[in-house]
Amino acid sequence: MCMIFAICAFATCGGYYGQLQVKVDCADRRQSNHSINIKFGYPFRLQEVHFKAPLCEAKRDEVLFLDGDFSSASHFFLTVGVFSFLYSLLATIVYVFYQNKYLKNNRGPLVDFFITVIFSFMWLVSSSCWAKTLSEVKMATNPTQVLLLISACRAPENKCTATQQPLWSRLNTSVLFHQTLAANLSLLRVFSLSGI
């Protein structure tokens, strides 16, 4: 069960790509209806994501960048997920093929217990970290926030609107799988303790 949740947790985060779209209508009608698509994704180094926006009065474009580097939390999240998956796979092999040796030696369940406690703690920390970082990524990629970066949108005569928001369902699901996996690891810890 833990393996399935671990796969889902890092698959929903690691393969994520989002897109937002804003539209700039310059007061000068010759420069109107500029649609700007901004794409971003894992590992969420938003300061590397650039886009071109029109400078209405100058009849040329400016290059702008999003704000924030959220790669450390997403890397930590995926690293804990991958190692949890590998440990769950190893534990399953031991439980299925080496159960007699596992139960005969009292150190096996004790080591399993301590490793499970460590993974439970790591999942709790990375889950909290990722949930907080996800809210910051949502704020940094909010189209209203992005419109503030565009010089033409600060001029009252120009009209700027957000036409497409990023879809967050995959990343919200990754947080949900992460927290569910932390709960499952805590249950494993209880079963591990009963085997000592």
PDB file of C-alpha atoms in Angstrom:
ATOM      1  CA  MET A   1       0.000   0.000   0.000  1.00  0.00           C
ATOM      2  CA  CYS A   2       2.827   2.397   0.875  1.00  0.00           C
ATOM      3  CA  MET A   3       4.474   1.724  -2.468  1.00  0.00           C
ATOM      4  CA  ILE A   4       1.318   2.746  -4.339  1.00  0.00           C
ATOM      5  CA  PHE A   5       0.957   5.974  -2.341  1.00  0.00           C
ATOM      6  CA  ALA A   6       4.663   6.775  -2.796  1.00  0.00           C
ATOM      7  CA  ILE A   7       4.435   6.280  -6.576  1.00  0.00           C
ATOM      8  CA  CYS A   8       1.331   8.470  -6.777  1.00  0.00           C
ATOM      9  CA  ALA A   9       2.861  11.154  -4.550  1.00  0.00           C
ATOM     10  CA  PHE A  10       5.999  11.674  -6.631  1.00  0.00           C
ATOM     11  CA  ALA A  11       4.339  11.019 -10.003  1.00  0.00           C
ATOM     12  CA  THR A  12       1.812  13.805  -9.461  1.00  0.00           C
ATOM     13  CA  CYS A  13       4.528  16.287  -8.451  1.00  0.00           C
ATOM     14  CA  GLY A  14       7.480  15.287 -10.636  1.00  0.00           C
ATOM     15  CA  GLY A  15       5.621  15.387 -13.935  1.00  0.00           C
ATOM     16  CA  TYR A  16       3.695  18.585 -13.306  1.00  0.00           C
ATOM     17  CA  TYR A  17       3.506  21.363 -15.906  1.00  0.00           C
ATOM     18  CA  GLY A  18       1.201  24.320 -15.470  1.00  0.00           C
ATOM     19  CA  GLN A  19       0.205  27.219 -17.671  1.00  0.00           C
ATOM     20  CA  LEU A  20      -1.340  30.584 -17.074  1.00  0.00           C
ATOM     21  CA  GLN A  21      -2.471  33.140 -19.603  1.00  0.00           C
ATOM     22  CA  VAL A  22      -2.909  36.900 -19.398  1.00  0.00           C
ATOM     23  CA  LYS A  23      -4.079  39.403 -21.994  1.00  0.00           C
ATOM     24  CA  VAL A  24      -2.808  42.951 -22.485  1.00  0.00           C
ATOM     25  CA  ASP A  25      -4.956  45.477 -24.390  1.00  0.00           C
ATOM     26  CA  CYS A  26      -2.991  48.618 -25.114  1.00  0.00           C
ATOM     27  CA  ALA A  27      -4.803  51.962 -25.333  1.00  0.00           C
ATOM     28  CA  ASP A  28      -3.268  52.311 -28.793  1.00  0.00           C
ATOM     29  CA  ARG A  29      -5.542  49.948 -30.758  1.00  0.00           C
ATOM     30  CA  ARG A  30      -2.745  48.947 -33.130  1.00  0.00           C
ATOM     31  CA  GLN A  31      -1.081  47.169 -30.189  1.00  0.00           C
ATOM     32  CA  SER A  32      -4.186  45.552 -28.689  1.00  0.00           C
ATOM     33  CA  ASN A  33      -5.052  41.966 -27.743  1.00  0.00           C
ATOM     34  CA  HIS A  34      -1.649  40.605 -26.760  1.00  0.00           C
ATOM     35  CA  SER A  35      -2.155  37.137 -25.276  1.00  0.00           C
ATOM     36  CA  ILE A  36       0.751  35.930 -23.129  1.00  0.00           C
ATOM     37  CA  ASN A  37       1.168  32.226 -22.278  1.00  0.00           C
ATOM     38  CA  ILE A  38       3.439  31.412 -19.346  1.00  0.00           C
ATOM     39  CA  LYS A  39       4.436  27.781 -18.752  1.00  0.00           C
ATOM     40  CA  PHE A  40       6.144  26.452 -15.636  1.00  0.00           C
ATOM     41  CA  GLY A  41       6.649  23.088 -13.930  1.00  0.00           C
ATOM     42  CA  TYR A  42       8.748  20.860 -11.735  1.00  0.00           C
ATOM     43  CA  PRO A  43      11.241  21.663 -10.147  1.00  0.00           C
ATOM     44  CA  PHE A  44       9.543  25.091  -9.794  1.00  0.00           C
ATOM     45  CA  ARG A  45      12.536  27.346 -10.410  1.00  0.00           C
ATOM     46  CA  LEU A  46      10.194  30.158 -11.322  1.00  0.00           C
ATOM     47  CA  GLN A  47      12.930  32.785 -11.534  1.00  0.00           C
ATOM     48  CA  GLU A  48      14.065  30.972 -14.713  1.00  0.00           C
ATOM     49  CA  VAL A  49      10.609  31.175 -16.340  1.00  0.00           C
ATOM     50  CA  HIS A  50      10.533  34.139 -18.702  1.00  0.00           C
ATOM     51  CA  PHE A  51       7.925  35.653 -20.971  1.00  0.00           C
ATOM     52  CA  LYS A  52       7.568  38.642 -23.284  1.00  0.00           C
ATOM     53  CA  ALA A  53       5.077  41.401 -22.579  1.00  0.00           C
ATOM     54  CA  PRO A  54       4.351  44.436 -24.768  1.00  0.00           C
ATOM     55  CA  LEU A  55       5.542  47.906 -23.850  1.00  0.00           C
ATOM     56  CA  CYS A  56       2.538  49.693 -25.297  1.00  0.00           C
ATOM     57  CA  GLU A  57       4.036  53.160 -25.650  1.00  0.00           C
ATOM     58  CA  ALA A  58       7.345  51.931 -27.090  1.00  0.00           C
ATOM     59  CA  LYS A  59       5.862  49.444 -29.601  1.00  0.00           C
ATOM     60  CA  ARG A  60       8.257  46.743 -28.457  1.00  0.00           C
ATOM     61  CA  ASP A  61       8.391  43.880 -25.926  1.00  0.00           C
ATOM     62  CA  GLU A  62       9.995  43.535 -22.512  1.00  0.00           C
ATOM     63  CA  VAL A  63      11.313  40.250 -21.129  1.00  0.00           C
ATOM     64  CA  LEU A  64      10.068  39.460 -17.619  1.00  0.00           C
ATOM     65  CA  PHE A  65      10.699  36.635 -15.145  1.00  0.00           C
ATOM     66  CA  LEU A  66       8.471  35.076 -12.493  1.00  0.00           C
ATOM     67  CA  ASP A  67       9.551  35.308  -8.845  1.00  0.00           C
ATOM     68  CA  GLY A  68      10.835  32.518  -6.594  1.00  0.00           C
ATOM     69  CA  ASP A  69      12.857  29.326  -6.476  1.00  0.00           C
ATOM     70  CA  PHE A  70      10.867  26.490  -4.913  1.00  0.00           C
ATOM     71  CA  SER A  71      13.046  23.634  -6.133  1.00  0.00           C
ATOM     72  CA  SER A  72      14.517  22.607  -2.763  1.00  0.00           C
ATOM     73  CA  ALA A  73      11.145  21.685  -1.221  1.00  0.00           C
ATOM     74  CA  SER A  74       9.996  19.829  -4.335  1.00  0.00           C
ATOM     75  CA  HIS A  75      13.301  17.907  -4.524  1.00  0.00           C
ATOM     76  CA  PHE A  76      13.052  17.020  -0.828  1.00  0.00           C
ATOM     77  CA  PHE A  77       9.466  15.849  -1.363  1.00  0.00           C
ATOM     78  CA  LEU A  78      10.434  13.587  -4.275  1.00  0.00           C
ATOM     79  CA  THR A  79      13.563  12.260  -2.592  1.00  0.00           C
ATOM     80  CA  VAL A  80      11.616  11.126   0.471  1.00  0.00           C
ATOM     81  CA  GLY A  81       9.012   9.594  -1.850  1.00  0.00           C
ATOM     82  CA  VAL A  82      11.566   7.637  -3.863  1.00  0.00           C
ATOM     83  CA  PHE A  83      13.415   6.336  -0.791  1.00  0.00           C
ATOM     84  CA  SER A  84      10.125   5.388   0.870  1.00  0.00           C
ATOM     85  CA  PHE A  85       9.153   3.462  -2.236  1.00  0.00           C
ATOM     86  CA  LEU A  86      12.501   1.643  -2.308  1.00  0.00           C
ATOM     87  CA  TYR A  87      12.336   0.794   1.392  1.00  0.00           C
ATOM     88  CA  SER A  88       8.722  -0.424   1.071  1.00  0.00           C
ATOM     89  CA  LEU A  89       9.774  -2.617  -1.859  1.00  0.00           C
ATOM     90  CA  LEU A  90      12.700  -4.054   0.110  1.00  0.00           C
ATOM     91  CA  ALA A  91      10.534  -4.630   3.193  1.00  0.00           C
ATOM     92  CA  THR A  92       7.913  -6.420   1.081  1.00  0.00           C
ATOM     93  CA  ILE A  93      10.560  -8.736  -0.363  1.00  0.00           C
ATOM     94  CA  VAL A  94      11.874  -9.490   3.144  1.00  0.00           C
ATOM     95  CA  TYR A  95       8.358 -10.105   4.526  1.00  0.00           C
ATOM     96  CA  VAL A  96       7.419 -12.440   1.669  1.00  0.00           C
ATOM     97  CA  PHE A  97      10.622 -14.402   1.001  1.00  0.00           C
ATOM     98  CA  TYR A  98      12.593 -14.183   4.253  1.00  0.00           C
ATOM     99  CA  GLN A  99       9.863 -14.133   6.886  1.00  0.00           C
ATOM    100  CA  ASN A 100      11.328 -17.037   8.887  1.00  0.00           C
ATOM    101  CA  LYS A 101      14.723 -15.340   9.200  1.00  0.00           C
ATOM    102  CA  TYR A 102      13.023 -12.012   9.887  1.00  0.00           C
ATOM    103  CA  LEU A 103      10.984 -13.409  12.794  1.00  0.00           C
ATOM    104  CA  LYS A 104      13.740 -15.700  14.114  1.00  0.00           C
ATOM    105  CA  ASN A 105      16.197 -12.844  14.627  1.00  0.00           C
ATOM    106  CA  ASN A 106      14.948 -10.192  17.066  1.00  0.00           C
ATOM    107  CA  ARG A 107      17.053  -7.482  15.395  1.00  0.00           C
ATOM    108  CA  GLY A 108      15.064  -7.581  12.142  1.00  0.00           C
ATOM    109  CA  PRO A 109      11.809  -6.200  13.564  1.00  0.00           C
ATOM    110  CA  LEU A 110      13.748  -3.712  15.714  1.00  0.00           C
ATOM    111  CA  VAL A 111      15.673  -2.328  12.708  1.00  0.00           C
ATOM    112  CA  ASP A 112      12.447  -2.269  10.698  1.00  0.00           C
ATOM    113  CA  PHE A 113      10.754  -0.350  13.507  1.00  0.00           C
ATOM    114  CA  PHE A 114      13.457   2.336  13.692  1.00  0.00           C
ATOM    115  CA  ILE A 115      13.636   2.783   9.910  1.00  0.00           C
ATOM    116  CA  THR A 116       9.853   3.109   9.765  1.00  0.00           C
ATOM    117  CA  VAL A 117       9.934   5.726  12.537  1.00  0.00           C
ATOM    118  CA  ILE A 118      12.549   7.702  10.593  1.00  0.00           C
ATOM    119  CA  PHE A 119      10.508   7.508   7.377  1.00  0.00           C
ATOM    120  CA  SER A 120       7.344   8.534   9.224  1.00  0.00           C
ATOM    121  CA  PHE A 121       9.131  11.598  10.555  1.00  0.00           C
ATOM    122  CA  MET A 122      10.643  12.420   7.147  1.00  0.00           C
ATOM    123  CA  TRP A 123       7.221  12.114   5.486  1.00  0.00           C
ATOM    124  CA  LEU A 124       5.693  14.402   8.085  1.00  0.00           C
ATOM    125  CA  VAL A 125       8.401  17.045   7.595  1.00  0.00           C
ATOM    126  CA  SER A 126       8.448  16.859   3.792  1.00  0.00           C
ATOM    127  CA  SER A 127       4.647  16.851   3.658  1.00  0.00           C
ATOM    128  CA  SER A 128       4.468  20.050   5.716  1.00  0.00           C
ATOM    129  CA  CYS A 129       7.270  21.617   3.691  1.00  0.00           C
ATOM    130  CA  TRP A 130       5.667  20.740   0.366  1.00  0.00           C
ATOM    131  CA  ALA A 131       2.194  21.936   1.417  1.00  0.00           C
ATOM    132  CA  LYS A 132       3.621  25.338   2.447  1.00  0.00           C
ATOM    133  CA  THR A 133       5.720  25.588  -0.717  1.00  0.00           C
ATOM    134  CA  LEU A 134       2.747  24.696  -2.901  1.00  0.00           C
ATOM    135  CA  SER A 135       0.785  27.624  -1.471  1.00  0.00           C
ATOM    136  CA  GLU A 136       3.762  29.907  -2.252  1.00  0.00           C
ATOM    137  CA  VAL A 137       3.969  28.552  -5.829  1.00  0.00           C
ATOM    138  CA  LYS A 138       0.244  29.261  -6.233  1.00  0.00           C
ATOM    139  CA  MET A 139       0.744  32.832  -5.045  1.00  0.00           C
ATOM    140  CA  ALA A 140       3.764  33.411  -7.314  1.00  0.00           C
ATOM    141  CA  THR A 141       1.886  32.122 -10.375  1.00  0.00           C
ATOM    142  CA  ASN A 142      -1.408  33.833  -9.622  1.00  0.00           C
ATOM    143  CA  PRO A 143      -2.282  35.752 -12.827  1.00  0.00           C
ATOM    144  CA  THR A 144      -3.193  38.833 -10.780  1.00  0.00           C
ATOM    145  CA  GLN A 145       0.307  38.782  -9.279  1.00  0.00           C
ATOM    146  CA  VAL A 146       1.874  38.264 -12.719  1.00  0.00           C
ATOM    147  CA  LEU A 147      -0.016  41.260 -14.123  1.00  0.00           C
ATOM    148  CA  LEU A 148       1.745  43.448 -11.546  1.00  0.00           C
ATOM    149  CA  LEU A 149       5.086  42.542 -13.151  1.00  0.00           C
ATOM    150  CA  ILE A 150       4.051  43.882 -16.574  1.00  0.00           C
ATOM    151  CA  SER A 151       4.861  47.576 -17.070  1.00  0.00           C
ATOM    152  CA  ALA A 152       1.983  48.149 -19.510  1.00  0.00           C
ATOM    153  CA  CYS A 153      -0.505  46.926 -16.893  1.00  0.00           C
ATOM    154  CA  ARG A 154       0.575  49.660 -14.473  1.00  0.00           C
ATOM    155  CA  ALA A 155      -0.614  52.341 -16.872  1.00  0.00           C
ATOM    156  CA  PRO A 156      -4.304  53.099 -16.196  1.00  0.00           C
ATOM    157  CA  GLU A 157      -5.162  53.568 -19.881  1.00  0.00           C
ATOM    158  CA  ASN A 158      -4.198  49.950 -20.743  1.00  0.00           C
ATOM    159  CA  LYS A 159      -6.452  47.022 -19.876  1.00  0.00           C
ATOM    160  CA  CYS A 160      -4.971  43.779 -18.553  1.00  0.00           C
ATOM    161  CA  THR A 161      -6.923  40.642 -17.706  1.00  0.00           C
ATOM    162  CA  ALA A 162      -6.203  37.082 -16.591  1.00  0.00           C
ATOM    163  CA  THR A 163      -7.679  34.644 -19.114  1.00  0.00           C
ATOM    164  CA  GLN A 164      -6.430  31.269 -17.803  1.00  0.00           C
ATOM    165  CA  GLN A 165      -5.446  30.069 -14.332  1.00  0.00           C
ATOM    166  CA  PRO A 166      -3.077  27.111 -13.761  1.00  0.00           C
ATOM    167  CA  LEU A 167      -4.724  23.806 -12.842  1.00  0.00           C
ATOM    168  CA  TRP A 168      -3.670  22.717  -9.364  1.00  0.00           C
ATOM    169  CA  SER A 169      -5.495  19.399  -9.006  1.00  0.00           C
ATOM    170  CA  ARG A 170      -2.369  17.258  -9.587  1.00  0.00           C
ATOM    171  CA  LEU A 171      -0.276  19.120  -7.039  1.00  0.00           C
ATOM    172  CA  ASN A 172      -3.112  19.179  -4.517  1.00  0.00           C
ATOM    173  CA  THR A 173      -3.352  15.415  -5.019  1.00  0.00           C
ATOM    174  CA  SER A 174       0.387  15.041  -4.387  1.00  0.00           C
ATOM    175  CA  VAL A 175      -0.017  16.706  -0.976  1.00  0.00           C
ATOM    176  CA  LEU A 176      -2.973  14.440  -0.217  1.00  0.00           C
ATOM    177  CA  PHE A 177      -1.018  11.291  -1.163  1.00  0.00           C
ATOM    178  CA  HIS A 178       1.913  12.512   0.891  1.00  0.00           C
ATOM    179  CA  GLN A 179      -0.156  12.948   4.031  1.00  0.00           C
ATOM    180  CA  THR A 180      -1.939   9.621   3.480  1.00  0.00           C
ATOM    181  CA  LEU A 181       1.417   7.901   3.130  1.00  0.00           C
ATOM    182  CA  ALA A 182       2.631   9.490   6.378  1.00  0.00           C
ATOM    183  CA  ALA A 183      -0.427   8.041   8.126  1.00  0.00           C
ATOM    184  CA  ASN A 184       0.217   4.600   6.568  1.00  0.00           C
ATOM    185  CA  LEU A 185       3.840   4.658   7.683  1.00  0.00           C
ATOM    186  CA  SER A 186       2.670   5.434  11.212  1.00  0.00           C
ATOM    187  CA  LEU A 187       0.429   2.354  11.058  1.00  0.00           C
ATOM    188  CA  LEU A 188       3.372   0.299   9.809  1.00  0.00           C
ATOM    189  CA  ARG A 189       5.339   1.525  12.800  1.00  0.00           C
ATOM    190  CA  VAL A 190       2.615   0.170  15.121  1.00  0.00           C
ATOM    191  CA  PHE A 191       2.666  -3.215  13.352  1.00  0.00           C
ATOM    192  CA  SER A 192       6.441  -3.197  13.482  1.00  0.00           C
ATOM    193  CA  LEU A 193       6.334  -2.519  17.214  1.00  0.00           C
ATOM    194  CA  SER A 194       3.959  -5.410  17.776  1.00  0.00           C
ATOM    195  CA  GLY A 195       6.415  -7.727  16.000  1.00  0.00           C
ATOM    196  CA  ILE A 196       9.285  -6.906  18.377  1.00  0.00           C
TER     197      ILE A 196
END
